XYZ file of C-alpha atoms in Angstrom:
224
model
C 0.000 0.000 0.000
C 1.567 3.362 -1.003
C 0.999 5.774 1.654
C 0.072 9.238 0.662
C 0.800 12.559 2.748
C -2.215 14.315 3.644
C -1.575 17.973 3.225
C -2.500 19.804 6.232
C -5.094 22.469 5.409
C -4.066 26.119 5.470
C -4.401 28.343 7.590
C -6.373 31.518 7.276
C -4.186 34.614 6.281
C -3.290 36.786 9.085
C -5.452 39.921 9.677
C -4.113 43.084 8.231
C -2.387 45.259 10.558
C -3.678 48.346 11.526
C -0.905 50.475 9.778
C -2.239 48.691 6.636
C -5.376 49.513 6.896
C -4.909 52.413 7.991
C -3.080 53.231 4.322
C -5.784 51.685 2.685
C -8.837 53.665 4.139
C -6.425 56.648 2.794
C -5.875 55.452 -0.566
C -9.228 54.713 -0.676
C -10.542 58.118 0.235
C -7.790 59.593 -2.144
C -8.948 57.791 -4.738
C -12.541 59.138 -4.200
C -11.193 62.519 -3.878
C -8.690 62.953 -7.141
C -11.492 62.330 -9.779
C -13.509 65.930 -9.090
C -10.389 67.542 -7.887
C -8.728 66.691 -11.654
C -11.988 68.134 -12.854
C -11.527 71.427 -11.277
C -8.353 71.895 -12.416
C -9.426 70.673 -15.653
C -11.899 72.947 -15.616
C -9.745 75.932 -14.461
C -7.206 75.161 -17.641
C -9.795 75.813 -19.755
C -10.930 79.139 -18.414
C -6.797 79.790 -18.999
C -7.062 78.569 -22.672
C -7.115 81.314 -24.882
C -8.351 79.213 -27.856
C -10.885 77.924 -26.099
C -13.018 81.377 -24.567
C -15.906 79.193 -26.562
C -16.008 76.658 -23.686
C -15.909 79.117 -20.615
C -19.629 77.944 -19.585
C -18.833 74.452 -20.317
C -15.980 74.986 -18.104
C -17.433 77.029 -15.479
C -20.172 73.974 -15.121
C -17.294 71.827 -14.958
C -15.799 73.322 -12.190
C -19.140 73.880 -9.850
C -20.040 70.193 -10.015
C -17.008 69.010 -9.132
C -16.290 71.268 -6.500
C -19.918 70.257 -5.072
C -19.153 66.560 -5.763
C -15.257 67.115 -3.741
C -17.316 69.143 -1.084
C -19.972 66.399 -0.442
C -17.379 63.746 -0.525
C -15.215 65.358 2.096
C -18.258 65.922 4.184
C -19.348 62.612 4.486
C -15.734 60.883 4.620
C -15.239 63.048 7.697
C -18.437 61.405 9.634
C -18.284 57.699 8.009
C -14.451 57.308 8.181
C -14.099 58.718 11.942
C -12.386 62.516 12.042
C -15.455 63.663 14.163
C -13.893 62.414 16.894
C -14.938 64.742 19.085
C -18.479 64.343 18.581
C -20.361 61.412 20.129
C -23.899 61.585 18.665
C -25.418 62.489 15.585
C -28.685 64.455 14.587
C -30.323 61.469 11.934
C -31.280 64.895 9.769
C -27.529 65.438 9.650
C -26.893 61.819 8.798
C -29.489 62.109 6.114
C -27.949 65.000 4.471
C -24.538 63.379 4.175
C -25.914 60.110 2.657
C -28.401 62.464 0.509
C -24.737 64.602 -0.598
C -23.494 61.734 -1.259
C -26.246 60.208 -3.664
C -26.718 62.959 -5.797
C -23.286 62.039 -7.351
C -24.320 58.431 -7.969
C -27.090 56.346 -9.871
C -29.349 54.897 -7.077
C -31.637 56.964 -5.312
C -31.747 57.328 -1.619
C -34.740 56.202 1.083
C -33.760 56.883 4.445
C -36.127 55.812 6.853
C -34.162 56.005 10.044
C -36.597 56.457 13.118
C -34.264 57.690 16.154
C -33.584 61.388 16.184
C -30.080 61.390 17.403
C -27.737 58.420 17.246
C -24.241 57.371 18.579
C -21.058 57.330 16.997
C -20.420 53.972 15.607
C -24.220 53.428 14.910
C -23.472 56.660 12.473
C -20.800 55.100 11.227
C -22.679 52.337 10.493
C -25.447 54.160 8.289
C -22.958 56.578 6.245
C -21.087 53.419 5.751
C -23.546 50.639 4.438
C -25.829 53.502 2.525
C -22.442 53.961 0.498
C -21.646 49.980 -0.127
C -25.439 50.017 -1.076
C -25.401 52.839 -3.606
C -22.022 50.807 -5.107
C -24.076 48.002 -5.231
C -26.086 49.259 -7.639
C -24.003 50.070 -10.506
C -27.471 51.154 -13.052
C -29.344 52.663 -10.928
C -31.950 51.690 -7.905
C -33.173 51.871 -4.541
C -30.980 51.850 -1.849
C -33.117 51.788 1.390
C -31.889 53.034 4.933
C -34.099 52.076 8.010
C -33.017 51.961 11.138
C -35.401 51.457 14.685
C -34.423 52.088 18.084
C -34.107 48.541 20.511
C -34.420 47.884 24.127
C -31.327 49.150 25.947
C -30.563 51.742 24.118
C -29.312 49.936 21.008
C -29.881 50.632 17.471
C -31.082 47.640 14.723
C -30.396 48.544 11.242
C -30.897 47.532 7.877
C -29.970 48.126 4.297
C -31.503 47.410 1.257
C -30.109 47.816 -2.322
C -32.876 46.870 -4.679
C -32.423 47.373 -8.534
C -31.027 45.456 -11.539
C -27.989 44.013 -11.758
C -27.521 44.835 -7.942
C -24.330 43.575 -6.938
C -21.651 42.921 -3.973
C -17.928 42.770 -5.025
C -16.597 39.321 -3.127
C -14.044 41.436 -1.352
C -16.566 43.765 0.076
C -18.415 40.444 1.514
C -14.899 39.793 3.027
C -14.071 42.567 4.392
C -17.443 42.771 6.555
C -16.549 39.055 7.680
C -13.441 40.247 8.932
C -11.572 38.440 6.213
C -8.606 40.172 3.852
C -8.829 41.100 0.360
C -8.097 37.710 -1.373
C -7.408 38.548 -4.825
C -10.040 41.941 -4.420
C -9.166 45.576 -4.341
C -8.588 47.027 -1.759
C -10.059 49.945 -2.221
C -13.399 48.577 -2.083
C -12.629 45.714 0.664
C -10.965 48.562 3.445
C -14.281 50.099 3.435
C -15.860 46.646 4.732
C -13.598 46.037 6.582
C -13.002 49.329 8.527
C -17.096 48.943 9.378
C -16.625 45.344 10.735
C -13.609 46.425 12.765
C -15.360 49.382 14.518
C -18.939 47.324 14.784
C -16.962 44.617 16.171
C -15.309 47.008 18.747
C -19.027 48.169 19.863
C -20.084 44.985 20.604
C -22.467 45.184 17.451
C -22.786 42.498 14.985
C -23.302 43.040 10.825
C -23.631 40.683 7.983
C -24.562 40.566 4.099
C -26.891 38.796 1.782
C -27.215 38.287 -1.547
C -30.105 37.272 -3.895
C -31.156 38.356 -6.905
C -31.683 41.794 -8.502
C -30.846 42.607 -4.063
C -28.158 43.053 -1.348
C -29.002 43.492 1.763
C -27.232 44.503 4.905
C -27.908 44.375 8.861
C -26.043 45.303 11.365
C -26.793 45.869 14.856
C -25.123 48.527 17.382
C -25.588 48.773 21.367
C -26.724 51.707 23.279
């Protein structure tokens, strides 16, 4: 009898480190950033183009959308990703306008039905966070659905919806939210997940994803 090796099964790649991350949840939000910024400037070389004075209200169009587009994105990157540090609740209206910034600039359209008036810091997070992965989700267009209802204790239950066709999750986001690394993903969309299951996780909240057809769906839920 010829006796074969079993190979031992591998183990699971270590987490990332936090200085890793870290430089991905910055490349990330660069990346997000330098599209409308090379607009403006885009934009603004135009207006210095003396052969092209026939474009200056192209150009000036140019430059107001992306400057609202850079504007909104910097607003709601300094919520979802954590530089309010020094706040620890949120008005929901605030919330809402973030997300609602945020949506303008892609194809879904925004429902946010979030019941609480004022919620804590990684429970905003949370929102600004999974209403983005929901609008990516729907790369032509859709409903990406917000709700969120206060629990006993203090705690928050919420859930996401992103309804349309051809709805979507990218692998690495699904990943990411289980605490897992990138695999063979980018990271650019994978750091979001997984910043959002690092900080739930350090709440004491819990958040998973499903997919079905033509719908992804997110829940998460946050302590008081």
């Amino acid at each position: 009898m010829t006796h074969v090796d079993t190979p031992a099964p591998a183990e699971p790649p270590a987490p990332p480190k936090t200085a890793e991350v870290a430089a991905y949840l910055a490349a990330r939000m660069c990346h997000d950033f330098i599209s409308p910024a090379s607009a403006i400037v885009s934009g603004l070389d135009l207006l210095d183009d003396p052969s092209a004075q026939d474009m200056k209200e192209e150009a000036m169009g140019l430059i107001q959308g992306s400057a609202r587009k850079l504007a909104d994105l910097l607003s709601f990157s300094r919520v979802a990703f954590g530089a309010s540090a020094s706040a620890e609740t949120f008005d929901a209206r605030e919330l809402a306008k973030l997300a609602g910034g945020l949506f303008h600039h892609m194809r879904a359209e925004l429902d946010w039905q979030v019941e609480p008036p004022a919620v804590n810091k990684p429970a905003a997070r949370t929102l600004l966070n999974l209403a983005q992965m929901a609008g990516a989700a729907l790369p032509t267009g859709g409903v990406a659905r917000i709700r969120a209802v206060a629990e006993a204790g203090g705690g928050m239950a919420i859930a996401v919806e992103a309804v349309g066709p051809k709805a979507r999750l990218r692998p690495e986001v699904l990943r990411g939210l289980q605490g897992e690394g990138p695999g063979e993903g980018l990271h650019g969309h994978w750091v979001q997940a997984y910043y959002t299951h690092l900080f739930v996780g350090d709440a004491g909240g819990r958040i998973f994803a499903d997919v079905t057809e033509e719908k992804v769906t997110f829940a998460a839920t946050i302590p008081g």
